[in-house]
């Protein structure tokens, strides 16, 4: 959804063509999300199909220029006014550890150490990069960079939690497969009350 809405928001800011939009998107996100030009044109085709952009005539250089429609402007206004849904499920790292603690013979403690080492190196790299960023010069990149720093810090804290949970609930480092679960996933309310 971010690429779709990001491209649409750029078109609300002013008409543009594929390569121009790709460059603008990457510049405004500090290059943290490089786009394939094919992805940009596929996104433009879908936005046009959905009535959110209109394809115009080619400019003097032969580029087909797109503009946001009123429906597109409304979609962007809603996007900016609504919260981004919380990420749930399908976190590869969480799934890896959830499986690891249930499979006999997996050295989860070692897995934590390896992952923590990678997370700390990533955090150090991001912190060094952050020292060179000047929010007054490029606020967009600074915000993206700080988001990555906070995510890396959260990963390190979560790994500390995994390590202490394994030490507390997994005797002698051996996995005990959990009983089979049936039924639906817990509701958002149940997840919040468990915290």
Tab-separated table of C-alpha atoms in Angstrom:
chain	number	residue	atom	x	y	z
A	1	UNK	CA	0.000	0.000	0.000
A	2	UNK	CA	2.848	2.448	0.724
A	3	UNK	CA	4.182	2.495	-2.844
A	4	UNK	CA	0.703	2.904	-4.298
A	5	UNK	CA	-0.252	5.709	-1.939
A	6	UNK	CA	3.196	7.287	-2.077
A	7	UNK	CA	3.079	7.520	-5.874
A	8	UNK	CA	-0.480	8.836	-5.716
A	9	UNK	CA	0.520	11.459	-3.132
A	10	UNK	CA	3.327	12.611	-5.416
A	11	UNK	CA	0.780	13.055	-8.194
A	12	UNK	CA	-1.459	15.074	-5.891
A	13	UNK	CA	1.581	17.324	-5.399
A	14	UNK	CA	1.818	17.734	-9.182
A	15	UNK	CA	1.674	15.846	-12.500
A	16	UNK	CA	4.504	13.470	-13.304
A	17	UNK	CA	5.752	10.563	-15.381
A	18	UNK	CA	7.196	7.195	-14.360
A	19	UNK	CA	10.932	7.875	-14.109
A	20	UNK	CA	10.291	11.243	-12.506
A	21	UNK	CA	7.973	9.672	-9.908
A	22	UNK	CA	10.490	6.921	-9.148
A	23	UNK	CA	13.221	9.489	-8.539
A	24	UNK	CA	10.938	11.666	-6.415
A	25	UNK	CA	9.771	8.689	-4.328
A	26	UNK	CA	13.329	7.533	-3.667
A	27	UNK	CA	14.530	11.062	-2.893
A	28	UNK	CA	11.673	11.751	-0.471
A	29	UNK	CA	12.201	8.453	1.358
A	30	UNK	CA	15.948	8.934	1.580
A	31	UNK	CA	16.604	6.082	-0.812
A	32	UNK	CA	15.458	3.616	1.835
A	33	UNK	CA	12.886	2.094	-0.519
A	34	UNK	CA	14.328	1.795	-4.041
A	35	UNK	CA	11.692	1.216	-6.697
A	36	UNK	CA	11.926	-0.797	-9.886
A	37	UNK	CA	10.637	1.316	-12.792
A	38	UNK	CA	8.375	-1.566	-13.792
A	39	UNK	CA	6.775	-1.391	-10.348
A	40	UNK	CA	6.113	2.321	-10.852
A	41	UNK	CA	4.414	1.783	-14.223
A	42	UNK	CA	2.388	-1.158	-12.896
A	43	UNK	CA	1.290	1.054	-9.994
A	44	UNK	CA	0.334	3.856	-12.388
A	45	UNK	CA	-1.680	1.417	-14.530
A	46	UNK	CA	-3.581	0.194	-11.463
A	47	UNK	CA	-4.163	3.729	-10.175
A	48	UNK	CA	-5.550	4.640	-13.593
A	49	UNK	CA	-7.719	1.504	-13.664
A	50	UNK	CA	-9.117	2.453	-10.247
A	51	UNK	CA	-9.909	6.004	-11.373
A	52	UNK	CA	-7.369	7.608	-9.042
A	53	UNK	CA	-5.109	9.031	-11.777
A	54	UNK	CA	-5.623	10.113	-15.366
A	55	UNK	CA	-3.154	9.498	-18.157
A	56	UNK	CA	-2.400	12.633	-20.123
A	57	UNK	CA	-0.628	13.344	-23.340
A	58	UNK	CA	3.089	12.866	-23.753
A	59	UNK	CA	5.285	15.856	-22.884
A	60	UNK	CA	7.860	17.320	-25.291
A	61	UNK	CA	10.311	14.551	-24.355
A	62	UNK	CA	7.761	11.810	-25.055
A	63	UNK	CA	6.984	10.982	-21.406
A	64	UNK	CA	3.367	10.111	-20.643
A	65	UNK	CA	2.287	12.440	-17.833
A	66	UNK	CA	-0.188	11.372	-15.137
A	67	UNK	CA	-2.322	13.569	-12.885
A	68	UNK	CA	-4.328	12.741	-9.784
A	69	UNK	CA	-8.111	12.764	-10.165
A	70	UNK	CA	-10.503	14.104	-7.548
A	71	UNK	CA	-10.985	10.518	-6.339
A	72	UNK	CA	-7.203	10.208	-6.084
A	73	UNK	CA	-6.977	13.426	-4.078
A	74	UNK	CA	-9.643	12.093	-1.724
A	75	UNK	CA	-7.816	8.779	-1.319
A	76	UNK	CA	-4.590	10.587	-0.402
A	77	UNK	CA	-6.433	12.865	2.049
A	78	UNK	CA	-7.897	9.750	3.743
A	79	UNK	CA	-4.475	8.049	3.759
A	80	UNK	CA	-2.909	11.014	5.531
A	81	UNK	CA	-5.768	11.245	8.037
A	82	UNK	CA	-5.924	7.569	9.075
A	83	UNK	CA	-3.471	5.524	11.146
A	84	UNK	CA	-1.385	2.821	9.499
A	85	UNK	CA	-2.690	-0.579	10.671
A	86	UNK	CA	-0.495	-2.346	13.207
A	87	UNK	CA	1.651	-5.125	11.755
A	88	UNK	CA	0.302	-8.467	12.852
A	89	UNK	CA	1.585	-11.979	12.201
A	90	UNK	CA	4.055	-12.988	9.481
A	91	UNK	CA	7.076	-11.442	11.169
A	92	UNK	CA	9.812	-13.730	9.852
A	93	UNK	CA	12.014	-13.346	12.930
A	94	UNK	CA	9.185	-14.077	15.378
A	95	UNK	CA	8.077	-17.079	13.323
A	96	UNK	CA	11.653	-18.384	13.172
A	97	UNK	CA	11.964	-18.307	16.976
A	98	UNK	CA	8.444	-19.679	17.502
A	99	UNK	CA	9.377	-22.686	15.381
A	100	UNK	CA	12.892	-22.954	16.852
A	101	UNK	CA	11.631	-23.350	20.433
A	102	UNK	CA	9.415	-26.243	19.354
A	103	UNK	CA	11.914	-28.199	17.251
A	104	UNK	CA	14.149	-30.593	19.186
A	105	UNK	CA	17.873	-30.046	18.811
A	106	UNK	CA	17.758	-26.349	17.891
A	107	UNK	CA	20.228	-24.305	19.942
A	108	UNK	CA	17.926	-21.350	20.546
A	109	UNK	CA	20.419	-19.638	22.824
A	110	UNK	CA	22.971	-19.643	20.002
A	111	UNK	CA	20.326	-18.473	17.543
A	112	UNK	CA	19.582	-15.513	19.858
A	113	UNK	CA	23.280	-14.636	20.032
A	114	UNK	CA	23.748	-14.771	16.257
A	115	UNK	CA	20.652	-12.674	15.632
A	116	UNK	CA	21.552	-10.194	18.373
A	117	UNK	CA	25.029	-9.756	16.856
A	118	UNK	CA	23.488	-8.944	13.478
A	119	UNK	CA	20.927	-6.599	15.063
A	120	UNK	CA	23.577	-4.733	17.066
A	121	UNK	CA	25.779	-4.316	13.970
A	122	UNK	CA	22.774	-2.982	12.068
A	123	UNK	CA	21.982	-0.598	14.938
A	124	UNK	CA	25.587	0.619	15.009
A	125	UNK	CA	25.574	1.222	11.251
A	126	UNK	CA	22.302	3.140	11.487
A	127	UNK	CA	23.563	5.171	14.443
A	128	UNK	CA	26.703	6.158	12.507
A	129	UNK	CA	24.535	7.138	9.569
A	130	UNK	CA	22.234	9.121	11.839
A	131	UNK	CA	25.191	11.220	13.047
A	132	UNK	CA	25.688	12.429	9.469
A	133	UNK	CA	22.007	13.234	8.870
A	134	UNK	CA	20.827	16.796	9.337
A	135	UNK	CA	17.057	17.046	9.864
A	136	UNK	CA	17.121	20.732	8.909
A	137	UNK	CA	18.619	19.745	5.558
A	138	UNK	CA	16.561	16.595	4.813
A	139	UNK	CA	13.770	15.973	7.295
A	140	UNK	CA	12.209	13.148	5.218
A	141	UNK	CA	15.419	11.068	5.245
A	142	UNK	CA	15.987	11.800	8.950
A	143	UNK	CA	12.512	10.502	9.834
A	144	UNK	CA	13.007	7.315	7.798
A	145	UNK	CA	16.424	6.778	9.350
A	146	UNK	CA	15.130	7.295	12.897
A	147	UNK	CA	12.341	4.796	12.215
A	148	UNK	CA	14.966	2.229	11.216
A	149	UNK	CA	16.985	2.999	14.371
A	150	UNK	CA	13.911	2.516	16.589
A	151	UNK	CA	13.064	-0.772	14.832
A	152	UNK	CA	16.624	-2.038	15.325
A	153	UNK	CA	16.536	-1.055	19.014
A	154	UNK	CA	13.216	-2.854	19.411
A	155	UNK	CA	14.668	-5.990	17.810
A	156	UNK	CA	17.572	-6.018	20.275
A	157	UNK	CA	15.165	-5.577	23.225
A	158	UNK	CA	12.911	-8.341	21.907
A	159	UNK	CA	15.894	-10.695	21.569
A	160	UNK	CA	16.781	-9.982	25.208
A	161	UNK	CA	13.212	-10.969	26.065
A	162	UNK	CA	13.464	-14.156	23.974
A	163	UNK	CA	16.683	-15.113	25.751
A	164	UNK	CA	15.191	-14.628	29.223
A	165	UNK	CA	11.969	-16.436	28.258
A	166	UNK	CA	13.892	-19.420	26.894
A	167	UNK	CA	15.986	-19.569	30.066
A	168	UNK	CA	12.861	-19.385	32.234
A	169	UNK	CA	10.414	-21.647	30.379
A	170	UNK	CA	12.517	-24.117	28.417
A	171	UNK	CA	14.240	-26.445	30.882
A	172	UNK	CA	17.687	-27.688	29.898
A	173	UNK	CA	17.385	-26.067	26.478
A	174	UNK	CA	15.090	-28.823	25.157
A	175	UNK	CA	11.982	-28.048	23.200
A	176	UNK	CA	8.632	-29.230	24.345
A	177	UNK	CA	6.201	-28.939	21.478
A	178	UNK	CA	3.118	-27.010	22.507
A	179	UNK	CA	-0.280	-28.674	22.418
A	180	UNK	CA	-2.109	-28.325	19.118
A	181	UNK	CA	-4.133	-25.128	18.955
A	182	UNK	CA	-7.538	-24.932	17.421
A	183	UNK	CA	-9.903	-22.100	16.792
A	184	UNK	CA	-9.401	-18.572	15.574
A	185	UNK	CA	-6.482	-16.311	16.316
A	186	UNK	CA	-6.885	-14.171	19.429
A	187	UNK	CA	-8.759	-10.926	18.993
A	188	UNK	CA	-6.973	-7.576	19.127
A	189	UNK	CA	-8.620	-7.025	22.529
A	190	UNK	CA	-7.236	-10.321	23.852
A	191	UNK	CA	-3.752	-9.419	22.592
A	192	UNK	CA	-3.921	-5.984	24.263
A	193	UNK	CA	-5.171	-7.380	27.579
A	194	UNK	CA	-2.351	-9.956	27.628
A	195	UNK	CA	0.283	-7.196	27.641
